Coordinates of C-alpha atoms in Angstrom, one line a residue:
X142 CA 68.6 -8.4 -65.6
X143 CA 67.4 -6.3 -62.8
X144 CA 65.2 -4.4 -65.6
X145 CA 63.4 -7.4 -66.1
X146 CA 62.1 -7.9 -62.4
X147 CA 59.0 -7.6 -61.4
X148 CA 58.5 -4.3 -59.8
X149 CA 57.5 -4.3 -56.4
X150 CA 54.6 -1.9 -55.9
X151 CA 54.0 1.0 -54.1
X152 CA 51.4 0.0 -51.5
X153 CA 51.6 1.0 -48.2
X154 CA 48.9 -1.7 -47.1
X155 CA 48.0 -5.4 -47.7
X156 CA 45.1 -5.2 -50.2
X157 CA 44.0 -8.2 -48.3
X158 CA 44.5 -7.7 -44.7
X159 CA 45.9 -4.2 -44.5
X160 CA 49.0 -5.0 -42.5
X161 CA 51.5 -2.3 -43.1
X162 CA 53.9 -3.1 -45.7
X163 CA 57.6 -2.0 -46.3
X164 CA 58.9 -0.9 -49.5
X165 CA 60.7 -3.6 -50.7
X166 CA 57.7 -6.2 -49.4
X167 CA 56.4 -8.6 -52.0
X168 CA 54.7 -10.9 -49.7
X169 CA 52.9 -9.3 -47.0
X170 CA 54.5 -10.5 -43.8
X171 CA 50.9 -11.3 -41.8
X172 CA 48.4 -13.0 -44.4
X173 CA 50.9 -14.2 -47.2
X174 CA 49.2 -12.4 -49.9
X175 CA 51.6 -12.0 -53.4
X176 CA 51.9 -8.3 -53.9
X177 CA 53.8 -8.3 -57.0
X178 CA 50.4 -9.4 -58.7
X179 CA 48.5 -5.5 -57.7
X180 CA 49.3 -2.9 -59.1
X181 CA 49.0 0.2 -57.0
X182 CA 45.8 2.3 -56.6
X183 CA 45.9 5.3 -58.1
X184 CA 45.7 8.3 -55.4
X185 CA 42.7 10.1 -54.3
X186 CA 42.5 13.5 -53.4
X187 CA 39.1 14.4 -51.6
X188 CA 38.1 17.7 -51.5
X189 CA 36.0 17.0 -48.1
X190 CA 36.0 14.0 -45.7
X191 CA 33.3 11.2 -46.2
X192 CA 32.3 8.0 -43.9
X193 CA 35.0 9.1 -40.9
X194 CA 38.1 9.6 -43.8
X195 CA 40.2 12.7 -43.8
X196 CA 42.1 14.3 -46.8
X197 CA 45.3 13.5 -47.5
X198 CA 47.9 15.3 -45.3
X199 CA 49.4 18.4 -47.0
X200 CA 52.5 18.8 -48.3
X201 CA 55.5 18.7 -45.6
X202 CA 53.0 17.4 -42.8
X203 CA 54.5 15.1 -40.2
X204 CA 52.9 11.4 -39.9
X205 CA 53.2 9.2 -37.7
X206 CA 55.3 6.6 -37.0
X207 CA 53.9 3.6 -36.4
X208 CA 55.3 0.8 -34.6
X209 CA 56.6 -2.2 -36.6
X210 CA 55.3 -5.3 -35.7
X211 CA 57.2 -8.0 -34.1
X212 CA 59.0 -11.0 -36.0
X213 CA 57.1 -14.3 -35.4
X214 CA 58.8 -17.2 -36.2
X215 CA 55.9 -18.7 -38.9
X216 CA 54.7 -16.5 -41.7
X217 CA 51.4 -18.1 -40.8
X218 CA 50.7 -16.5 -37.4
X219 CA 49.3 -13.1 -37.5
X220 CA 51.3 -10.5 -36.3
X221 CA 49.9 -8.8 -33.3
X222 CA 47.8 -5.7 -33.7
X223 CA 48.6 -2.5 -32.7
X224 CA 45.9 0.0 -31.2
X225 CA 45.9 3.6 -31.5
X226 CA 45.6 3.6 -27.9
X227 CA 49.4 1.8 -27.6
X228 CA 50.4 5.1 -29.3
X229 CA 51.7 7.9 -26.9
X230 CA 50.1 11.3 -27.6
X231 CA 49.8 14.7 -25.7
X232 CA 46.8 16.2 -23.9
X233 CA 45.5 19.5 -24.9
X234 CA 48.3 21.2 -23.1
X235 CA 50.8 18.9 -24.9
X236 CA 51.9 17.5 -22.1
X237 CA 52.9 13.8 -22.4
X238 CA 49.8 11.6 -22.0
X239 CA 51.1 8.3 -19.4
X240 CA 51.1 4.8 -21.2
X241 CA 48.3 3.0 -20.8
X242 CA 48.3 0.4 -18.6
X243 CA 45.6 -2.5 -20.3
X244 CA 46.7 -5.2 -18.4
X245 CA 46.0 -3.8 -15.2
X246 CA 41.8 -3.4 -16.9
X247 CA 41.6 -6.3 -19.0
X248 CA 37.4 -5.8 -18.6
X249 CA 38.7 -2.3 -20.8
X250 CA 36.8 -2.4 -24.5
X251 CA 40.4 -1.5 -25.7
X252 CA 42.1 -4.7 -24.0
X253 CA 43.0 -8.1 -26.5
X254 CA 40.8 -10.1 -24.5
X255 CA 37.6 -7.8 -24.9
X256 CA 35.5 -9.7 -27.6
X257 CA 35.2 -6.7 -29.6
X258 CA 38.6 -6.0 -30.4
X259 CA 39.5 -9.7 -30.9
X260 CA 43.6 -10.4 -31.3
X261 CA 44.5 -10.0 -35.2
X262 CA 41.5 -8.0 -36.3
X263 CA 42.6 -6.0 -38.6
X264 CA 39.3 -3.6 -38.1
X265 CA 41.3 -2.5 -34.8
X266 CA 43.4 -0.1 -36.5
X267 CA 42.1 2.5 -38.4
X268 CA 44.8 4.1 -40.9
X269 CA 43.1 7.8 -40.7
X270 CA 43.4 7.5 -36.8
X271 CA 47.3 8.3 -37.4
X272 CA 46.7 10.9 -39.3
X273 CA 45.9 14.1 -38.1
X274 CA 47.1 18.0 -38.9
X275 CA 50.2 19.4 -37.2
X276 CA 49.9 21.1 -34.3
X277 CA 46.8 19.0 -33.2
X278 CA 46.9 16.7 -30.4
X279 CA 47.0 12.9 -31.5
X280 CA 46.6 11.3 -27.7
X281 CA 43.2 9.8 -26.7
X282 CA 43.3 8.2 -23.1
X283 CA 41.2 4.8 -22.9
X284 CA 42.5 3.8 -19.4
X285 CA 39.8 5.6 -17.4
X286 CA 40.1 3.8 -14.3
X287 CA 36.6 2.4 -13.2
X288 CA 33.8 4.0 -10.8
X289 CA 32.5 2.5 -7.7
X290 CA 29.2 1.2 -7.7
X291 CA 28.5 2.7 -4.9
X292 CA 29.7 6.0 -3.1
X293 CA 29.5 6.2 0.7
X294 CA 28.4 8.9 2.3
X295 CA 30.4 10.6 4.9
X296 CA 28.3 11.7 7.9
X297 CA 27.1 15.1 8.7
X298 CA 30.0 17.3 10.3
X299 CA 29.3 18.5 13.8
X300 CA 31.0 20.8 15.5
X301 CA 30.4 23.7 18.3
X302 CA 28.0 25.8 15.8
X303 CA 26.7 23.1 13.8
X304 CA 24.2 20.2 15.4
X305 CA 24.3 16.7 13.8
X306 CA 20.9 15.5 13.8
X307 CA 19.9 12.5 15.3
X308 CA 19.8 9.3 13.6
X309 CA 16.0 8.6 13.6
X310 CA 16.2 4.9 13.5
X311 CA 18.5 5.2 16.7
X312 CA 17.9 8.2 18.5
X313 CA 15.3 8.4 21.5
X314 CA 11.6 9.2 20.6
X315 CA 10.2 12.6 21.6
X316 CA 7.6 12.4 24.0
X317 CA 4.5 14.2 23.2
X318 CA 2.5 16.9 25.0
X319 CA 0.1 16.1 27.5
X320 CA -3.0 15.4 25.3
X321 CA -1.3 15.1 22.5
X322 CA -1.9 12.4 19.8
X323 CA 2.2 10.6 18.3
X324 CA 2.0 10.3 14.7
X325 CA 1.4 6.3 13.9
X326 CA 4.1 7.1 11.1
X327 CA 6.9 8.5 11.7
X328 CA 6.8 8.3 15.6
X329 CA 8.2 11.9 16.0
X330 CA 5.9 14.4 14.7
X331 CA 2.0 15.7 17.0
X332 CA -1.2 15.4 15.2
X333 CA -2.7 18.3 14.5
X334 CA -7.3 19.2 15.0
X335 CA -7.2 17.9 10.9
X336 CA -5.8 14.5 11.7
X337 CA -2.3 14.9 9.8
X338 CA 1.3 14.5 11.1
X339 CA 2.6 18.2 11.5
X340 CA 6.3 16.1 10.9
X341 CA 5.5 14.1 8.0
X342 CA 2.2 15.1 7.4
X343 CA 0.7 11.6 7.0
X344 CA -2.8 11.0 7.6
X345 CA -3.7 9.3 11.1
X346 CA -5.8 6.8 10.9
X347 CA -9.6 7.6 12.2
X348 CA -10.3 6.8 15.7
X349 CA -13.5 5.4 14.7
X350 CA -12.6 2.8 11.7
X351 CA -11.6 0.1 15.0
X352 CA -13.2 0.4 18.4
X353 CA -13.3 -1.5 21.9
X354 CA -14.1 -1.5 24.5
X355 CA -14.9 -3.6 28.1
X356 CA -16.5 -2.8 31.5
X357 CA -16.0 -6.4 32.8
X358 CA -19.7 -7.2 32.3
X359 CA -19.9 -6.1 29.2
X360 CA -17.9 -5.7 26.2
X361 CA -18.4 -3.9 22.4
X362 CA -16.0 -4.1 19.6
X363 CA -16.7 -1.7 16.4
X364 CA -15.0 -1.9 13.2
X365 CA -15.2 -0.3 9.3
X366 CA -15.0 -3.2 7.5
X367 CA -13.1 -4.4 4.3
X368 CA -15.4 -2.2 1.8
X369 CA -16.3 1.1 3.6
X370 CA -14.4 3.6 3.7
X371 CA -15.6 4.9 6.9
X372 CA -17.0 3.5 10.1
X373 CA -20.7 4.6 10.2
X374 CA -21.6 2.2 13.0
X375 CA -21.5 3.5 17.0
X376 CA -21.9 2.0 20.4
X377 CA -22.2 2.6 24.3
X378 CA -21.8 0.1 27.2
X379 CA -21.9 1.2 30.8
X380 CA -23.1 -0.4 34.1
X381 CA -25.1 1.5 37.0
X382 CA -27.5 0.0 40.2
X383 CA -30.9 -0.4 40.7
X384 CA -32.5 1.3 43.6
X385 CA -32.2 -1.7 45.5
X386 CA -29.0 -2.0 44.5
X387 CA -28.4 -4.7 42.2
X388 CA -26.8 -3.9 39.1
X389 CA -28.0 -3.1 35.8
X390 CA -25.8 -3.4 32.5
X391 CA -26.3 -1.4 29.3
X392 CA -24.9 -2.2 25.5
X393 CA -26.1 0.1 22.9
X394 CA -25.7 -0.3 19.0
X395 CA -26.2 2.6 16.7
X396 CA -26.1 1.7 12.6
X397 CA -26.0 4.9 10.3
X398 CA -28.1 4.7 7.4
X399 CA -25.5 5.1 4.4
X400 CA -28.2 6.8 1.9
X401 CA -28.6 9.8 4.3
X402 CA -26.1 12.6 5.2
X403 CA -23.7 12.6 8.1
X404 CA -24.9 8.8 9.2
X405 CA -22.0 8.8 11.4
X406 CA -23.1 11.7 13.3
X407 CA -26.4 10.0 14.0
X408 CA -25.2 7.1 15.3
X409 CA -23.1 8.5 17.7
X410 CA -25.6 10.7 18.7
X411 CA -28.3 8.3 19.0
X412 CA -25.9 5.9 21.2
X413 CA -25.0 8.6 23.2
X414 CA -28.4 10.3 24.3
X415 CA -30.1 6.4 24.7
X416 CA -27.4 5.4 26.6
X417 CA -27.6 8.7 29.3
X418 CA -31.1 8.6 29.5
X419 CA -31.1 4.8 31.0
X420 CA -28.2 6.0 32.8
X421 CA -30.0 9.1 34.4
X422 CA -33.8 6.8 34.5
X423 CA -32.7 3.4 36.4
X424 CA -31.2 4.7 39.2
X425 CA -34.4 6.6 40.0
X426 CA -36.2 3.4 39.9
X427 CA -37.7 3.7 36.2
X428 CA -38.9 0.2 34.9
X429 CA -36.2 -1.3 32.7
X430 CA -38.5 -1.8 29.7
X431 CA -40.6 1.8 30.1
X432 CA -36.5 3.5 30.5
X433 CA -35.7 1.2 27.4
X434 CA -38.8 3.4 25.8
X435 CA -37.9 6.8 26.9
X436 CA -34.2 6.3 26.0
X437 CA -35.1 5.4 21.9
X438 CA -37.5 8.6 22.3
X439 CA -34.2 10.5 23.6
X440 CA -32.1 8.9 20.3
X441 CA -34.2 9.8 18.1
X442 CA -34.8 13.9 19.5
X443 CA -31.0 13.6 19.5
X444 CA -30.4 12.7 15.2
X445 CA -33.7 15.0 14.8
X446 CA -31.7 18.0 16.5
X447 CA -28.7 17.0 13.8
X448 CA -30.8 18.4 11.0
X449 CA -30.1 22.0 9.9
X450 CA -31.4 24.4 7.1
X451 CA -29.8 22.4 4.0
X452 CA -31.9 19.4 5.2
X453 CA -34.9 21.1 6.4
X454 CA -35.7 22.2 2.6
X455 CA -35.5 18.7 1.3
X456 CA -38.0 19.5 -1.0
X457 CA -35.6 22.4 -3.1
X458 CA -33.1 19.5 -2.6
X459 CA -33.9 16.4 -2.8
X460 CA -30.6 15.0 -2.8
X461 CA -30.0 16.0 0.8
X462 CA -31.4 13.5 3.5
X463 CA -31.4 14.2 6.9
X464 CA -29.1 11.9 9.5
X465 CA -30.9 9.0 10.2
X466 CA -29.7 5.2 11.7
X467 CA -30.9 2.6 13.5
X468 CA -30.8 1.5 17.2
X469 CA -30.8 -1.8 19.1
X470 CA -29.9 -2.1 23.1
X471 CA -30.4 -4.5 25.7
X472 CA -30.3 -4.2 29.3
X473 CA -29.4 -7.1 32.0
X474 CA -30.5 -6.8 35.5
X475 CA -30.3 -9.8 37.7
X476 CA -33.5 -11.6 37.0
X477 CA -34.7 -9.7 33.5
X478 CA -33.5 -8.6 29.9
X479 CA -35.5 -6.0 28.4
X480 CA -34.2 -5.0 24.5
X481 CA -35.5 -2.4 22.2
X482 CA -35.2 -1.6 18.9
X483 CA -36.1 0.8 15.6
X484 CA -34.3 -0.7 12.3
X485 CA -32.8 -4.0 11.6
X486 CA -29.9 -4.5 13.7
X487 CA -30.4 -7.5 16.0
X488 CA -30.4 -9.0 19.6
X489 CA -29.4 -12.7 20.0
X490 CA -29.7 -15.2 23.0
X491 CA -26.7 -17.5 23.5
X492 CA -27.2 -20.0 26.5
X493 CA -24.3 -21.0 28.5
X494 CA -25.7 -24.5 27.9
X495 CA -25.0 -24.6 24.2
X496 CA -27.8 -28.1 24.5
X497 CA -30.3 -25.2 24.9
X498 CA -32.2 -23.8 22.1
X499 CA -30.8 -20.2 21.0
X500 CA -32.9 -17.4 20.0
X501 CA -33.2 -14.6 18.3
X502 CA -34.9 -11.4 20.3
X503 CA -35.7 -9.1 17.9
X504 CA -38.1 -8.9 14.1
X505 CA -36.5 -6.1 11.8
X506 CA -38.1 -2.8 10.6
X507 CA -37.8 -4.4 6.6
X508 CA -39.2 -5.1 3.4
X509 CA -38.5 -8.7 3.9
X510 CA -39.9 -8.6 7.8
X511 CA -42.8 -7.4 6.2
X512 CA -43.1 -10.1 3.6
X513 CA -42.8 -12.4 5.7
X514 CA -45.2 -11.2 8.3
X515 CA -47.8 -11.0 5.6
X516 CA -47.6 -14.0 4.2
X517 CA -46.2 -13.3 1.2
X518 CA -42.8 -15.0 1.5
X519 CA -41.2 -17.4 3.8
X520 CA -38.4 -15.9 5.3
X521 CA -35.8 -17.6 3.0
X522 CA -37.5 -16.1 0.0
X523 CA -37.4 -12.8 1.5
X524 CA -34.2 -12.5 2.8
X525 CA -32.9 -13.9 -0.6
X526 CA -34.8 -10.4 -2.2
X527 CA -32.6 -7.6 -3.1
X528 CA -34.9 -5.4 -1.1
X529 CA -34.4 -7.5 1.7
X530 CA -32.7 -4.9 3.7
X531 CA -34.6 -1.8 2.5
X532 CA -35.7 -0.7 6.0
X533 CA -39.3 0.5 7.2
X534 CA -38.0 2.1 10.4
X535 CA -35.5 4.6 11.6
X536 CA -34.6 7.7 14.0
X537 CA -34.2 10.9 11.8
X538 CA -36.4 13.5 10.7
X539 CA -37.9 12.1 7.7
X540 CA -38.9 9.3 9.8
X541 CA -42.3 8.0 9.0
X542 CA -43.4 7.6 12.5
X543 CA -41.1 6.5 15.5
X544 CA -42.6 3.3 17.1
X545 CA -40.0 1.8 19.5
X546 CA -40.1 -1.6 19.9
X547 CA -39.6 -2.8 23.7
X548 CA -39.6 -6.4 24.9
X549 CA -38.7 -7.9 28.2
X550 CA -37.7 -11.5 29.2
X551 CA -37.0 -13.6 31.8
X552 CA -34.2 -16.3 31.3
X553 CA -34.1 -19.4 32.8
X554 CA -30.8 -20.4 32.4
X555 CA -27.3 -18.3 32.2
X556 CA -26.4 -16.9 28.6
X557 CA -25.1 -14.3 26.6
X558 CA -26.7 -11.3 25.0
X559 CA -25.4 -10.5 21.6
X560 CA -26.2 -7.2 20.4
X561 CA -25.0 -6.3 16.9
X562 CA -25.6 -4.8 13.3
X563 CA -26.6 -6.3 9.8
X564 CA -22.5 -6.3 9.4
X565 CA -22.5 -9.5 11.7
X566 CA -25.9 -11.0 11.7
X567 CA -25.4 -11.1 7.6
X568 CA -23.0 -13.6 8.0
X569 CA -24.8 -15.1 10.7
X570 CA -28.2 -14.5 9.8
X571 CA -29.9 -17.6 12.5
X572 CA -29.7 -18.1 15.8
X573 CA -28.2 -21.0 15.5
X574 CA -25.5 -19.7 13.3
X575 CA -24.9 -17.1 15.4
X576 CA -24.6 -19.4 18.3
X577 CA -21.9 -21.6 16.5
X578 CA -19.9 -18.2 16.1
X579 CA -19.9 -17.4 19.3
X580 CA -17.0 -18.9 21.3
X581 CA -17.8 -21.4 24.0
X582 CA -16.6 -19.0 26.9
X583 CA -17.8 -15.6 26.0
X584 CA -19.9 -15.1 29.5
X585 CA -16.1 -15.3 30.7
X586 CA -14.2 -13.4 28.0
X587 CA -16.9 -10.9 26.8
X588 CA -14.1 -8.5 24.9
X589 CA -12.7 -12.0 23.5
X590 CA -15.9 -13.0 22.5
X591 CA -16.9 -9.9 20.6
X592 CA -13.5 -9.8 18.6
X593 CA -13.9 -13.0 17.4
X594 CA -17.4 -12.4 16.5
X595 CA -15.7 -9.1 14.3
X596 CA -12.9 -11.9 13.2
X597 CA -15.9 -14.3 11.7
X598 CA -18.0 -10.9 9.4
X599 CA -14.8 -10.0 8.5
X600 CA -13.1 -13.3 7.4
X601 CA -16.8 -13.5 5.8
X602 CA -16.1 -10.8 3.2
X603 CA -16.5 -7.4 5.9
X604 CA -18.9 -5.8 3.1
X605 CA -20.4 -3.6 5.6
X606 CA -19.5 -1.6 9.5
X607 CA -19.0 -4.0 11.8
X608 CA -20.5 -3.7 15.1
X609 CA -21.3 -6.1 18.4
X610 CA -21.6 -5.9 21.8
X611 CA -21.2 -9.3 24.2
X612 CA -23.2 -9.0 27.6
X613 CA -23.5 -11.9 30.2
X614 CA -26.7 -13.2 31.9
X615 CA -27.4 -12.4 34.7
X616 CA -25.8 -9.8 35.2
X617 CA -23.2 -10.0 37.8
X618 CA -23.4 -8.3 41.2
X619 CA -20.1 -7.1 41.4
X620 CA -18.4 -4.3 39.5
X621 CA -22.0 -2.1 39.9
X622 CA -21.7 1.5 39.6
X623 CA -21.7 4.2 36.8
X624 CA -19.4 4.1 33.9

């Protein structure tokens, strides 16, 4: 008797995989599950919404109505799941939102193939996601077509009031004014009295941190080094004639002393006024070695006129040093080389004939010199002292006593005169080391032969300024005159 049948229940839902059921359903149509065995849950009615759930739908509200799924031909193939995205809505106008079109993004979260929505899931569809109060819009559009990954820009508009600028990789370079310095940067911009790019405002680099420069009989190359961060180092090099003619050849080296104030200053300085007072003395027919003298006098008057007030009370202060560096020239004339020095940088003698014994010229004003010259230590032990290069002599105010050291000789044989400071000679302390540094044809190549000599300190570690100058012997008759 039809009393006596199982009454099918009342759920709307597998209890096992929450496929929508029918009414009359007592085998869900997707998993199989017996539904006569449930009996149907008692309903809830929430007073507020908990974990994403919403109340129950008042009396007389509309639902929705889902789409049945397709008939499969084996009860044990899943039916397909349905999305709430598959469902047409209205935008907030409630206007008709466009089917989405998955297959055409099938990299879309939303689409079957997408790993988080995998096909049969029954986590895709959400029951409360139907639901929703009348009047308010159900539609939520997941086919938002992708962005570009990049957006091309279109270029600037013209037009007869309107300039396109240039393209600055393209366009022609301005030239600058007459005397005016092209930023190293940006190419465009002048360089203003401070040393920056009035364009870009990027610092130039300093005019003294790499120097050259070549008369044809001699040649000096200055640089900062790899640790400084300034150049305190300075030279001159020029040529003028004897009175009777022949020429004479000049290479000054200047080497600031770090521990006082403006060090650079003094070096240039001190190159400068040594270098026009044999320029001014030899022509007049001064002896080379007594215009040597007089122009290390002239230095030093020159870094003593450098001092002002702050430096002059160095006992209120006695932070504040005055300028002070050293100085080291030598002077080729046809027959003789005269050097003189006050400090530590050196003067070496190269021969052509590399069979021939080199030399070095000059003793340093040092704590080690003086070791050694007492007795005390041999000159390895000395030089291996970490007051090795604490020096005894200097131009500058708070100079001891100035005692210029002058020497002259005459070579037998063609060579080359290396003048230079402790940035070189410390990684080429002998004269023999010094000689295997210096390339083969440097009477010939005097610029070359001074660069390299740069290359060799600075591939050496470049702890200190660089500076050398490269002067063949004898000196050669043509090319004379002042420079």
């Amino acid at each position: 008797m039809m009393s006596q049948m199982p009454q099918p229940t009342a759920l709307s839902r597998c209890p096992s995989c929450e496929e929508p059921l029918d009414a009359a359903d007592r085998f869900c149509g997707a998993c199989g599950y017996d539904l006569s065995t449930v009996a149907a849950p008692p309903r809830d009615h929430p007073t507020i919404a908990m974990n994403g759930t919403s109340p129950d739908l008042p009396p007389g509200a509309p639902s929705v109505d889902w789409p049945r799924p397709r008939q499969t031909g084996s009860t044990d193939t899943p039916a397909p799941v349905h999305r709430a995205a598959d469902i047409p809505g209205t935008d907030s106008g409630g206007s008709e939102l466009p089917h989405p079109a998955h297959a055409e993004h099938p990299e879309h979260p939303e689409h079957p193939e997408h790993p988080e929505h995998p096909e049969g899931d029954p986590a895709a569809v959400r029951p409360s996601a139907a639901r929703r109060p009348a009047g308010q819009p159900s539609g939520v559009r997941f086919d938002r077509p992708s962005e570009p990954d990049e957006y091309p820009l279109a270029p600037p508009a013209g037009g007869p009031d309107r300039e396109v600028p240039a393209d600055p990789r393209t366009g022609d370079l301005p030239v600058p004014a007459a005397g005016a310095k092209l930023c190293v940067a940006c190419r465009a911009g002048q360089v203003d009295t401070d040393g920056y790019c009035e364009n870009c405002g990027h610092a130039q680099p300093r005019e003294r941190d790499h120097m050259e420069q070549e008369l044809g009989a001699v040649a000096a190359v200055s640089d900062r080094g790899l640790r400084h961060h300034r150049n305190e180092d300075a030279f001159a090099v020029s040529s003028t004639a004897l009175p009777d003619g022949s020429p004479a050849v000049v290479a000054i080296v200047c080497d600031g002393v770090s521990s006082a104030t403006r060090p650079d200053e003094a070096s240039l300085a001190a190159s400068h006024a040594a270098n026009e007072s044999l320029l001014a003395a030899l022509p007049l027919g001064t002896h080379p070695q007594q215009a040597m003298h007089e122009a290390i006098v002239a230095a030093s008057e020159a870094v003593n006129a450098l001092t002002g007030p702050s430096t002059a009370q160095a006992e209120h202060a006695p932070h504040v040093n005055a300028p002070a560096c050293t100085i080291v020239g030598a002077l080729v004339t046809p027959s003789l080389l005269i050097v003189g020095w006050v400090g530590d940088s050196r003067v070496y003698w190269v021969p052509v004939d590399r069979s021939s014994t080199p030399a070095r010229l000059t003793e340093d004003d040092s704590w080690a010199a003086q070791m050694v010259a007492a007795g005390l230590m041999n000159e390895a032990e000395a030089y291996a002292d970490e007051r090795a290069h604490a020096i005894t002599g200097w131009l500058g105010a708070d100079a001891y006593e100035l005692e210029p050291h002058t020497v002259s000789f005459k070579p037998d044989r063609p060579g080359v005169v290396v003048v230079c400071s402790d940035g070189l000679w410390n990684y080429a302390e002998t004269a023999e080391e010094m000689a295997e540094a210096v390339p083969l044809d440097a009477a010939e190549r005097p610029l070359h032969s001074a660069r390299v000599l740069v290359g060799h300190a600075l591939d050496g570690g470049g702890h200190d300024n660089v500076t050398v100058a490269v002067l063949p012997f004898p000196a050669p008759s043509q090319g004379a005159g002042s420079a």
